[in-house]
Amino acid sequence: MSRFVKLMLAFLLIIGLLSAMFSGVAVLLIGDRVLTEAQNRVDSDLNAAQEMFDAYADRLFDLVRLSADRFYLRNALLANYPETALGELIGTMLREELDFLTMTDADGVVLLRAGNPGTSRDDQADDALLASVLGGGEPAVAASVFAADRLAAEAPLMVERAALELLETSAARPRDEAVETSGLVLVAAAPIVDYEGQVIGCLYGGLLLTRRVDIVDLIKETVFAGERYQGEDIGTATLFLDDVRIATNVLNADGTRALGTRVSEEVYQQVVGEGRRWVGRAYVVNDWYITAYEPLRDFQGTVVGMLYVGILEQPYTDLRTRTSLLFVGIALAGVALAVVISYIISRRLSTPIRALVKAARRVSSGDLDAQVPVGSKDEIGALATAFNSMAESLKAREEQLKEFARRKVMESERLAVVGQLAADVAHELNNPLQGIVTYSHLLLERLPADDVRRSSVEKIATQAARCVTIIRGLLDFSRPKKPQKQLANLCAIIEECFSLVEARAAFHNIEVVRDYTERIPEAVVDPAQMQQVFINLIMNAAEAMGGAGRLSVTTRFEPTRGAIQITFRDTGHGIREEDIGRIFDPFFTTKEVGHGTGLGLAISFGIIKEHGGTITVESKAGEGTAFTVELPLGMAKGMVT
Ligand SMILES: Nc1ncnc2c1ncn2[C@@H]1O[C@H](COP(=O)(O)OP(=O)(O)OP(=O)(O)O)[C@@H](O)[C@H]1O
Ligand SMILES: [Mg+2]
């Protein structure tokens, strides 16, 4: 996997994680927000419903209060003929669509019942509402639960309306009974006073709320204004007696009103049990709603039922789902965009680098024409430019080298030809020169000592001898002889050399200092060739010292390397730095024309190399020179004598 792919994957991973995190948080927040909004709405809807319910109660309150003030009731009471008011009372009840309207005396004993004219004289003084009105003279209105017998007493018609068959639904609170016979009623009571203001009786009347769907429908119409979602009404309102729906527009699965169904245990506990409002999700009959329940209390404050409003949760969950999907979609789109962008970026980054890698491979396999396109002005562009110029200069360098090598080859070929030619010429010249030397010496022998021609013939002899030396050197160099190796004592060879040269004039003022290690082993060498090497070194030293100075010779045995070191150190003029690299070249000489061939060191180098040794030089111009020859013993080390 390339570095770019890794980089891009890491980048995508981060983006993916971030967007997952953000959309997750957003979805949670939105979901929460949507539900909270819905709950707030239901909460205020319940307030509106409560006000409408209160308005109902207030209307009843006003009605009963005003009716209690009517003169015919007062007069009938004062005249002790309550029956005379019955007609009026029934009239009022029917006109105002009340379910019952009853008049008592000041002790709470029933005198007249519009809803059930047949029964009277029963004592209702223990009804808390009546007791309060009779006691304090203030009219009041409150919800109340009438048991079946009370309903039957007040108005027999109510018994049937109040009876509700209890229906089972999935989340309903369990109950033993199968039928609800009590009724939730809204009762208002007002005192009837005489002309002095004395309470002489009481008028109470009210409505049976069971099956009074007009109230809940009105609430629904007013609060939810016919809002619908997918063919269903969104809003619902219900009146409960204890836990039973007695007036509702929540529907059963079959489309009938869910009368006789019951609230869930959870809601019941909070609202009826603890008397606290419930706002939240609840399973109502057969669907989830966002609901609000308010306790309904009787005159004494006991919770006798509930007022409910609720809206279908579905629109909100759908909204939440849609918004969440939208967010997830946006996040996914973002990730997709990031994928595309990162792909483009990674291509833009990796393509030139791949091109570079390819070109670098071509260069390393020898194709110096490899170039990469410079696409951008950034670092990669700079890299490409640098690569191109590197390849170009490599190519130029290679061409130079090739040219150089070609020239070298040509040169050495030429040199080889010239060398061969020189060797041939030298060979051919050797014999005639020998003749010149021989005959010039013969001539010298025959000439009388005082002959004036002698000096000329002597010159011929010396010059010819010189030519012979040069030619021999040339022949030695061009056709080196195979060494004739034998065991020899190198110190003895050196001594021999000295004895050969010491007689020469150039040696008269040279002090030779010998420092021979005593037990130096013998070595396997060609003594004649070694002599040639040493004489050349000694003569070079003598010539460098101009005939006066000190030449020290040191011999050392190096047991670790199994080699003998011989050093010739002189106090001559030394070698200039720029010449030191060339002294072993053939024909390199600093000597005057006619005095040196420049072959001495070149031949010596060849001989020492042939013996498996080395020759090195150390020199300081003006101070002197030291040549060191190192020769291997050329045999088993054990042979040291
Ligand atoms: N001991 C030395 N001190 C200073 N220079 C030296 C010494 N030995 C060699 N050289 C330098 O090295 C050169 C080459 O020496 P080499 O022996 O090869 O040739 P040559 O002595 O000049 O000629 P030839 O040996 O043929 O007479 C000399 O010309 C000299 O300049
Ligand atoms: Mg020499």
XYZ file of C-alpha atoms and ligand atoms in Angstrom:
673
model
C 0.000 0.000 0.000
C 1.552 3.287 -1.005
C 2.205 6.028 1.474
C -0.398 8.226 -0.233
C -3.081 5.619 -0.032
C -2.299 5.255 3.686
C -2.380 9.011 4.147
C -5.676 9.298 2.322
C -7.191 6.406 4.245
C -6.173 8.028 7.513
C -7.639 11.312 6.292
C -10.875 9.619 5.273
C -11.041 7.738 8.541
C -10.804 10.990 10.452
C -13.427 12.660 8.271
C -15.648 9.604 8.510
C -15.334 9.446 12.281
C -15.906 13.161 12.649
C -18.982 13.182 10.450
C -20.337 10.074 12.133
C -19.780 11.772 15.468
C -21.319 15.052 14.365
C -24.312 13.490 12.673
C -24.785 11.211 15.676
C -24.782 14.175 18.028
C -26.958 16.201 15.656
C -29.462 13.366 15.323
C -29.639 12.983 19.092
C -29.980 16.728 19.647
C -32.591 17.127 16.939
C -34.541 14.093 18.114
C -34.471 15.460 21.605
C -35.397 18.940 20.446
C -38.290 17.715 18.326
C -39.760 15.730 21.200
C -39.235 18.551 23.650
C -41.002 20.931 21.278
C -43.864 18.468 20.950
C -44.114 18.103 24.698
C -44.086 21.852 25.220
C -46.865 22.121 22.709
C -48.957 19.446 24.383
C -48.353 21.049 27.730
C -49.760 24.356 26.565
C -52.549 22.575 24.697
C -53.550 21.024 27.979
C -53.702 24.485 29.535
C -56.051 25.575 26.781
C -58.168 22.460 27.271
C -58.265 23.105 30.983
C -59.524 26.625 30.375
C -62.246 25.378 28.100
C -63.296 22.836 30.674
C -63.286 25.574 33.312
C -65.402 27.729 31.013
C -67.929 24.884 30.912
C -67.900 24.725 34.657
C -68.253 28.501 34.885
C -71.280 28.457 32.603
C -72.878 25.851 34.825
C -71.914 27.831 37.864
C -73.498 31.020 36.534
C -76.601 29.168 35.484
C -77.184 27.565 38.860
C -76.295 30.732 40.731
C -78.708 32.838 38.707
C -81.470 30.215 38.894
C -81.083 30.029 42.683
C -81.743 33.738 42.793
C -85.035 33.451 40.979
C -87.980 34.668 43.032
C -90.219 31.677 42.350
C -87.812 29.384 44.199
C -87.525 31.744 47.116
C -91.267 32.264 47.272
C -92.033 28.573 47.026
C -89.636 27.945 49.895
C -90.892 30.821 52.010
C -94.491 29.740 51.379
C -93.504 26.204 52.292
C -94.936 24.988 49.016
C -91.884 23.892 47.110
C -93.967 21.878 44.641
C -95.171 25.089 43.107
C -91.662 25.602 41.682
C -91.389 22.181 40.083
C -92.661 23.261 36.699
C -90.224 26.154 36.536
C -87.405 23.967 37.731
C -88.040 21.322 35.050
C -88.299 24.089 32.495
C -84.938 25.487 33.459
C -83.307 22.054 33.444
C -84.537 21.209 29.968
C -83.871 24.658 28.573
C -80.299 24.704 29.825
C -79.735 21.062 28.936
C -78.795 20.115 32.436
C -78.945 16.487 33.459
C -80.296 17.198 36.888
C -81.466 20.145 38.932
C -82.411 19.694 42.540
C -83.545 21.962 45.345
C -83.016 21.278 49.070
C -84.013 23.052 52.177
C -81.522 24.764 54.510
C -80.636 21.382 56.050
C -79.863 19.677 52.793
C -83.054 17.675 52.630
C -84.225 17.357 49.041
C -87.471 19.197 48.344
C -87.709 19.102 44.572
C -86.007 17.113 41.796
C -86.474 18.264 38.240
C -84.686 15.161 36.982
C -86.710 12.769 39.098
C -89.847 14.466 40.455
C -90.952 11.267 42.138
C -88.237 11.097 44.754
C -87.605 13.653 47.447
C -87.111 14.133 51.165
C -83.755 12.364 51.117
C -80.935 14.044 52.987
C -77.953 15.248 50.969
C -76.328 17.214 53.802
C -73.268 14.978 53.800
C -72.405 16.052 50.246
C -69.372 18.242 50.895
C -70.254 20.750 48.176
C -73.797 21.206 49.476
C -72.641 21.361 53.043
C -70.224 24.144 52.147
C -72.822 26.112 50.195
C -75.431 25.741 52.945
C -72.883 26.573 55.573
C -71.134 29.534 54.000
C -73.677 30.783 51.549
C -71.154 30.939 48.681
C -72.013 29.233 45.384
C -69.518 26.703 44.090
C -68.830 24.350 41.215
C -66.801 21.140 41.188
C -66.426 17.742 39.595
C -67.845 14.887 41.550
C -68.346 11.150 41.321
C -71.920 9.974 41.651
C -72.433 6.319 42.406
C -75.185 4.531 40.508
C -77.806 4.989 43.253
C -77.161 8.694 43.464
C -77.414 8.940 39.679
C -80.665 7.014 39.837
C -81.948 9.330 42.529
C -81.030 12.552 40.729
C -82.178 11.444 37.278
C -82.778 7.811 36.340
C -81.818 8.551 32.734
C -78.253 9.123 33.832
C -77.792 5.556 35.082
C -77.804 4.124 31.638
C -75.579 6.837 30.216
C -73.073 6.401 32.994
C -72.803 2.649 32.603
C -69.682 1.857 30.593
C -68.445 -1.539 29.634
C -64.716 -1.656 30.388
C -62.586 -2.592 27.387
C -59.174 -4.188 27.536
C -56.335 -2.570 25.619
C -52.690 -3.532 25.541
C -51.265 -0.912 27.886
C -54.342 -0.445 30.081
C -54.183 -0.522 33.808
C -55.724 -3.736 35.129
C -59.055 -3.626 36.885
C -61.354 -6.259 38.302
C -64.743 -4.874 37.331
C -66.137 -5.329 33.863
C -68.481 -2.331 33.973
C -68.212 1.183 35.314
C -71.472 2.288 36.874
C -70.484 5.497 38.617
C -70.619 8.750 36.744
C -68.385 11.775 36.693
C -70.533 14.799 37.041
C -69.977 18.505 37.055
C -72.042 19.957 39.848
C -72.730 23.558 40.695
C -74.580 24.583 43.829
C -75.876 27.949 44.987
C -77.733 29.032 48.082
C -81.345 30.232 47.997
C -81.714 33.132 50.390
C -84.779 34.930 51.807
C -85.261 38.650 51.643
C -83.083 39.119 54.679
C -80.260 37.183 53.128
C -80.790 34.098 55.282
C -79.992 30.790 53.566
C -83.270 28.958 53.251
C -82.246 26.331 50.792
C -79.939 25.303 48.064
C -80.169 24.699 44.356
C -77.756 22.277 42.744
C -77.587 20.940 39.283
C -75.184 19.608 36.833
C -74.080 17.531 33.937
C -73.121 13.934 33.650
C -69.785 14.048 31.838
C -69.842 10.385 30.836
C -70.350 10.185 27.046
C -70.416 13.997 26.819
C -68.141 13.917 23.798
C -69.203 17.412 22.768
C -66.844 18.842 25.379
C -63.798 16.870 24.249
C -64.660 17.384 20.581
C -64.897 21.095 21.106
C -61.505 21.019 22.834
C -60.097 19.057 19.952
C -61.609 21.385 17.347
C -60.444 24.486 19.133
C -56.982 23.386 20.189
C -55.926 21.292 17.227
C -58.055 23.001 14.561
C -58.601 19.802 12.599
C -54.862 19.123 12.083
C -54.418 15.796 10.351
C -51.486 13.519 9.548
C -51.738 10.731 7.001
C -55.524 10.728 7.206
C -55.598 10.658 10.976
C -56.481 13.426 13.376
C -53.350 14.479 15.143
C -54.900 15.826 18.327
C -57.088 14.036 20.837
C -58.791 15.044 24.084
C -60.305 12.876 26.781
C -62.103 13.065 30.100
C -61.365 10.318 32.581
C -63.350 9.084 35.521
C -60.625 7.697 37.680
C -58.791 5.609 35.039
C -61.614 5.125 32.542
C -62.116 7.101 29.348
C -65.650 8.387 29.688
C -65.581 11.002 26.940
C -62.960 10.863 24.253
C -62.145 11.276 20.617
C -59.329 8.768 20.777
C -60.450 5.968 18.517
C -60.356 2.218 18.845
C -58.819 0.195 16.066
C -62.323 -0.215 14.580
C -62.845 3.543 14.425
C -65.275 3.812 17.331
C -64.565 6.101 20.233
C -62.426 4.366 22.826
C -64.941 4.765 25.640
C -64.451 2.374 28.515
C -60.739 1.928 27.806
C -58.292 2.757 30.536
C -55.128 4.687 31.080
C -51.754 3.045 31.659
C -50.668 2.276 35.183
C -47.707 4.613 34.965
C -49.752 7.678 34.084
C -52.462 6.714 36.552
C -49.996 6.506 39.407
C -48.634 9.962 38.768
C -51.820 11.829 37.924
C -54.473 10.147 40.048
C -52.204 8.622 42.619
C -49.942 11.622 43.231
C -52.098 14.376 41.754
C -49.339 15.611 39.450
C -49.603 16.601 35.831
C -48.111 14.141 33.356
C -46.350 15.344 30.242
C -44.605 12.839 28.027
C -44.889 9.860 25.775
C -47.679 7.463 26.572
C -49.332 4.558 24.863
C -52.908 5.600 24.321
C -55.378 2.847 23.376
C -53.398 1.604 20.382
C -50.832 4.164 19.434
C -48.023 6.225 20.875
C -48.956 9.788 21.700
C -47.196 12.719 23.195
C -49.552 13.392 26.011
C -50.451 15.658 28.871
C -52.827 14.672 31.718
C -54.176 17.044 34.318
C -55.863 15.743 37.472
C -59.538 16.653 37.910
C -60.409 17.225 41.540
C -63.692 17.201 43.389
C -64.786 19.895 45.778
C -62.588 18.493 48.537
C -59.549 18.278 46.325
C -59.591 14.533 45.833
C -58.541 13.495 42.360
C -61.540 11.916 40.728
C -60.528 11.936 37.132
C -58.268 13.432 34.503
C -58.348 15.769 31.578
C -56.145 14.666 28.751
C -54.845 16.058 25.491
C -52.413 14.249 23.250
C -50.935 14.423 19.821
C -49.869 11.507 17.674
C -46.188 10.883 18.078
C -45.864 9.648 14.516
C -45.534 13.053 12.804
C -42.778 13.964 15.229
C -40.913 10.696 14.961
C -41.255 10.982 11.193
C -39.914 14.504 11.358
C -37.096 13.312 13.548
C -36.335 10.443 11.185
C -36.444 12.739 8.171
C -34.162 15.303 9.783
C -31.820 12.579 10.989
C -31.727 11.062 7.528
C -31.072 14.488 6.111
C -28.158 14.946 8.484
C -26.772 11.495 7.840
C -27.220 12.144 4.127
C -25.323 15.416 4.380
C -22.585 13.696 6.369
C -22.388 10.865 3.828
C -22.308 13.374 1.002
C -19.484 15.122 2.853
C -17.595 11.868 3.188
C -18.194 11.058 -0.477
C -16.939 14.511 -1.416
C -13.915 13.971 0.798
C -13.286 10.628 -0.918
C -13.411 12.268 -4.334
C -11.249 15.202 -3.257
C -8.724 12.987 -1.527
C -8.619 10.710 -4.546
C -7.904 13.677 -6.776
C -5.299 15.047 -4.369
C -3.643 11.677 -3.917
C -3.510 11.185 -7.663
C -2.051 14.613 -8.134
C 0.548 13.862 -5.490
C 1.330 10.287 -6.337
C 1.332 10.458 -10.137
C 4.423 12.685 -10.379
C 6.127 10.679 -7.639
C 5.420 7.448 -9.452
C 6.801 9.059 -12.592
C 9.908 10.001 -10.591
C 10.310 6.470 -9.279
C 9.959 5.090 -12.805
C 12.468 7.563 -14.183
C 14.885 6.847 -11.316
C 14.673 3.129 -12.141
C 15.410 3.898 -15.796
C 18.405 5.980 -14.784
C 19.702 3.279 -12.472
C 19.403 0.751 -15.268
C 21.510 3.037 -17.419
C 18.973 5.016 -19.431
C 20.197 8.544 -18.800
C 17.674 10.034 -21.232
C 14.949 9.491 -18.638
C 13.121 12.733 -17.857
C 10.017 13.453 -15.772
C 7.421 16.060 -16.681
C 7.494 19.066 -14.360
C 3.806 19.603 -13.696
C 3.730 21.968 -10.763
C 5.689 24.709 -9.079
C 5.646 23.098 -5.647
C 8.180 20.839 -3.898
C 7.346 17.946 -6.185
C 7.896 20.181 -9.189
C 11.233 21.239 -7.695
C 12.097 17.576 -7.119
C 11.246 16.757 -10.728
C 13.360 19.668 -11.974
C 16.260 18.582 -9.773
C 15.879 15.013 -10.997
C 15.896 16.109 -14.620
C 18.989 18.219 -14.187
C 20.650 15.367 -12.281
C 19.919 12.977 -15.130
C 21.195 15.540 -17.619
C 24.444 16.109 -15.783
C 24.890 12.358 -15.302
C 24.491 12.001 -19.013
C 26.995 14.786 -19.733
C 29.431 13.225 -17.282
C 29.038 9.834 -18.875
C 29.694 11.269 -22.292
C 32.820 12.981 -20.996
C 34.011 9.722 -19.458
C 33.310 7.833 -22.638
C 35.211 10.409 -24.630
C 38.077 10.292 -22.140
C 38.197 6.513 -22.205
C 38.100 6.523 -25.985
C 41.028 8.938 -26.096
C 42.948 6.926 -23.527
C 42.448 3.765 -25.494
C 43.590 5.494 -28.643
C 46.578 6.948 -26.837
C 47.643 3.661 -25.305
C 47.175 1.947 -28.615
C 49.387 4.579 -30.184
C 51.893 4.235 -27.368
C 51.899 0.507 -27.761
C 52.611 0.885 -31.469
C 55.316 3.486 -30.773
C 56.772 1.324 -27.969
C 56.864 -1.697 -30.228
C 58.453 0.417 -32.930
C 61.021 1.782 -30.462
C 61.847 -1.711 -29.263
C 62.257 -2.933 -32.825
C 64.425 0.048 -33.733
C 66.499 -0.440 -30.569
C 66.965 -4.071 -31.417
C 68.016 -3.233 -34.958
C 70.367 -0.463 -33.761
C 72.069 -2.666 -31.166
C 74.247 -4.633 -33.583
C 75.545 -1.687 -35.656
C 76.200 0.196 -32.423
C 78.174 -2.719 -31.052
C 80.193 -2.493 -34.263
C 80.806 1.237 -33.780
C 81.887 0.655 -30.180
C 84.176 -2.212 -31.082
C 85.777 -0.469 -34.040
C 86.184 2.834 -32.275
C 88.077 1.016 -29.516
C 90.163 -0.813 -32.093
C 90.918 2.527 -33.724
C 91.963 3.991 -30.342
C 94.264 1.090 -29.726
C 95.934 1.568 -33.080
C 96.349 5.329 -32.869
C 99.576 6.588 -31.305
C 99.139 8.328 -27.953
C 99.883 11.762 -29.317
C 97.695 11.523 -32.350
C 95.471 14.555 -32.676
C 92.571 12.403 -33.946
C 92.497 10.464 -30.704
C 90.129 12.843 -28.926
C 87.622 12.598 -31.800
C 87.733 8.832 -31.769
C 87.377 8.842 -27.955
C 84.208 10.962 -28.315
C 82.875 8.478 -30.865
C 83.578 5.638 -28.407
C 81.888 7.311 -25.395
C 78.866 8.489 -27.383
C 78.447 5.079 -28.919
C 78.714 3.527 -25.459
C 76.011 5.910 -24.328
C 73.811 4.879 -27.210
C 74.329 1.269 -26.216
C 73.212 2.070 -22.660
C 70.106 3.846 -23.897
C 69.250 1.075 -26.263
C 69.786 -1.538 -23.560
C 67.526 0.398 -21.217
C 64.899 0.639 -23.903
C 65.133 -3.055 -24.553
C 65.016 -3.832 -20.827
C 61.928 -1.716 -20.428
C 60.064 -2.904 -23.469
C 60.901 -6.553 -23.089
C 61.465 -7.194 -19.406
C 63.371 -10.365 -18.768
C 61.980 -13.064 -16.588
C 63.842 -12.900 -13.296
C 66.271 -15.758 -12.597
C 65.444 -16.128 -8.904
C 67.713 -17.740 -6.348
C 68.430 -17.465 -2.634
C 70.560 -14.422 -2.142
C 71.748 -12.121 0.586
C 70.479 -8.668 -0.231
C 73.138 -6.917 1.886
C 75.829 -8.691 -0.110
C 74.191 -7.513 -3.334
C 74.109 -3.930 -2.025
C 77.782 -4.154 -1.054
C 78.607 -5.389 -4.534
C 76.808 -2.390 -5.988
C 78.796 -0.023 -3.828
C 82.052 -1.652 -4.815
C 81.093 -1.162 -8.454
C 80.260 2.542 -8.121
C 82.500 3.756 -5.349
C 85.465 4.020 -7.623
C 83.654 6.557 -9.757
C 84.594 10.223 -9.439
C 81.042 11.168 -8.582
C 81.403 9.153 -5.389
C 84.553 10.612 -3.969
C 82.904 13.071 -1.642
C 79.970 10.945 -0.604
C 79.878 9.415 2.818
C 78.085 6.070 2.752
C 76.486 5.111 6.081
C 75.489 1.448 6.354
C 72.903 0.315 8.847
C 72.361 -3.361 8.137
C 70.338 -5.433 10.490
C 72.574 -8.268 11.415
C 70.340 -11.257 11.083
C 68.591 -10.400 7.889
C 67.259 -13.508 6.146
C 68.165 -14.407 2.603
C 65.515 -13.790 -0.023
C 64.577 -15.452 -3.269
C 65.450 -12.791 -5.884
C 67.210 -12.322 -9.208
C 70.590 -10.914 -7.986
C 71.415 -9.272 -11.321
C 68.076 -7.459 -11.496
C 68.367 -6.450 -7.860
C 71.787 -5.056 -8.605
C 70.319 -3.075 -11.478
C 67.691 -1.615 -9.146
C 70.134 -0.730 -6.351
C 72.747 0.771 -8.670
C 70.074 2.987 -10.195
C 68.935 4.115 -6.751
C 72.523 4.745 -5.618
C 73.418 6.622 -8.805
C 70.228 8.713 -8.640
C 71.154 9.623 -5.058
C 74.714 10.465 -6.002
C 73.541 12.587 -8.894
C 70.964 14.392 -6.674
C 73.704 15.226 -4.169
C 75.968 16.621 -6.903
C 78.775 14.370 -5.791
C 78.903 15.451 -2.151
C 76.698 14.392 0.762
C 75.634 11.459 2.867
C 73.921 8.343 1.627
C 72.614 6.046 4.301
C 71.447 2.521 3.577
C 69.199 0.762 6.028
C 68.013 -2.834 5.858
C 65.241 -4.129 8.077
C 63.428 -7.381 8.399
C 59.661 -7.162 9.022
C 58.792 -10.530 10.535
C 55.056 -9.777 10.616
C 54.918 -9.212 6.889
C 57.739 -11.627 6.082
C 59.444 -8.914 4.071
C 62.779 -7.110 3.893
C 62.873 -3.323 3.745
C 65.838 -1.508 2.207
C 65.965 2.276 2.395
C 68.340 4.575 0.532
C 68.318 8.024 2.097
C 70.302 10.872 0.562
C 70.863 14.529 1.340
C 70.379 15.657 -2.226
C 68.186 18.313 -3.795
C 65.055 16.239 -3.348
C 62.110 15.985 -5.712
C 59.682 18.767 -6.389
C 56.187 18.026 -5.290
C 54.728 18.280 -8.770
C 57.269 15.744 -10.061
C 56.895 13.136 -7.358
C 53.942 11.470 -9.089
C 55.823 11.131 -12.348
C 59.266 9.834 -11.400
C 58.284 6.220 -12.100
C 57.018 7.134 -15.576
C 59.280 5.941 -18.382
C 61.396 8.728 -19.893
C 60.690 11.097 -17.048
C 63.940 12.769 -16.131
C 65.001 16.120 -14.793
C 68.521 15.554 -15.859
C 70.112 17.487 -18.676
C 69.749 16.145 -22.160
C 72.291 13.403 -22.667
C 72.629 12.653 -18.970
C 69.639 10.520 -18.183
C 67.141 8.432 -20.091
C 64.445 8.542 -17.407
C 64.136 4.790 -17.638
C 65.989 3.877 -14.406
C 63.059 4.086 -11.990
C 60.567 2.766 -14.538
C 62.664 -0.385 -15.020
C 63.269 -0.702 -11.267
C 59.532 -0.423 -10.600
C 58.874 -3.232 -13.083
C 61.525 -5.480 -11.512
C 60.319 -4.943 -7.936
C 56.751 -5.539 -9.025
C 57.819 -8.733 -10.736
C 59.312 -9.828 -7.379
C 56.019 -9.109 -5.595
C 57.457 -6.121 -3.736
C 56.899 -2.382 -3.604
C 59.010 0.695 -4.102
C 58.012 3.957 -2.439
C 59.494 7.411 -2.211
C 59.544 10.162 0.385
C 61.124 13.458 -0.486
C 61.357 17.069 0.459
C 62.721 19.495 -2.087
C 66.089 20.859 -0.852
C 66.454 18.339 1.987
C 66.778 14.929 0.499
C 65.043 11.831 -0.664
C 64.410 8.350 0.675
C 63.512 5.375 -1.534
C 62.268 2.279 0.233
C 62.177 -1.110 -1.433
C 60.197 -3.796 0.277
C 60.688 -7.358 -0.922
C 58.974 -10.464 0.250
C 61.289 -13.265 1.243
C 59.749 -15.284 -1.504
C 59.797 -18.516 0.565
C 58.413 -20.061 3.701
C 58.973 -17.815 6.732
C 60.592 -20.615 8.643
C 63.658 -20.389 6.494
C 65.066 -17.386 8.353
C 68.745 -18.098 9.047
N 67.520 10.323 -5.100
C 66.928 11.230 -5.900
N 66.938 12.553 -5.517
C 66.330 13.467 -6.316
N 65.680 13.176 -7.464
C 65.708 11.895 -7.874
C 66.295 10.866 -7.106
N 66.104 9.695 -7.758
C 65.389 9.989 -8.882
N 65.166 11.300 -8.954
C 64.406 11.964 -9.988
O 63.746 11.022 -10.753
C 64.053 11.135 -12.127
C 63.967 9.834 -12.770
O 64.962 8.968 -12.337
P 65.383 7.782 -13.195
O 66.313 6.997 -12.480
O 64.120 7.062 -13.635
O 65.950 8.482 -14.459
P 67.317 9.252 -14.552
O 68.082 8.966 -13.372
O 66.933 10.675 -14.788
O 67.899 8.651 -15.830
P 68.714 7.292 -15.865
O 68.387 6.527 -14.705
O 68.264 6.647 -17.101
O 70.126 7.701 -15.901
C 65.371 11.764 -12.102
O 65.601 12.494 -13.281
C 65.281 12.712 -10.907
O 64.693 13.899 -11.256
Mg 68.635 6.965 -12.797
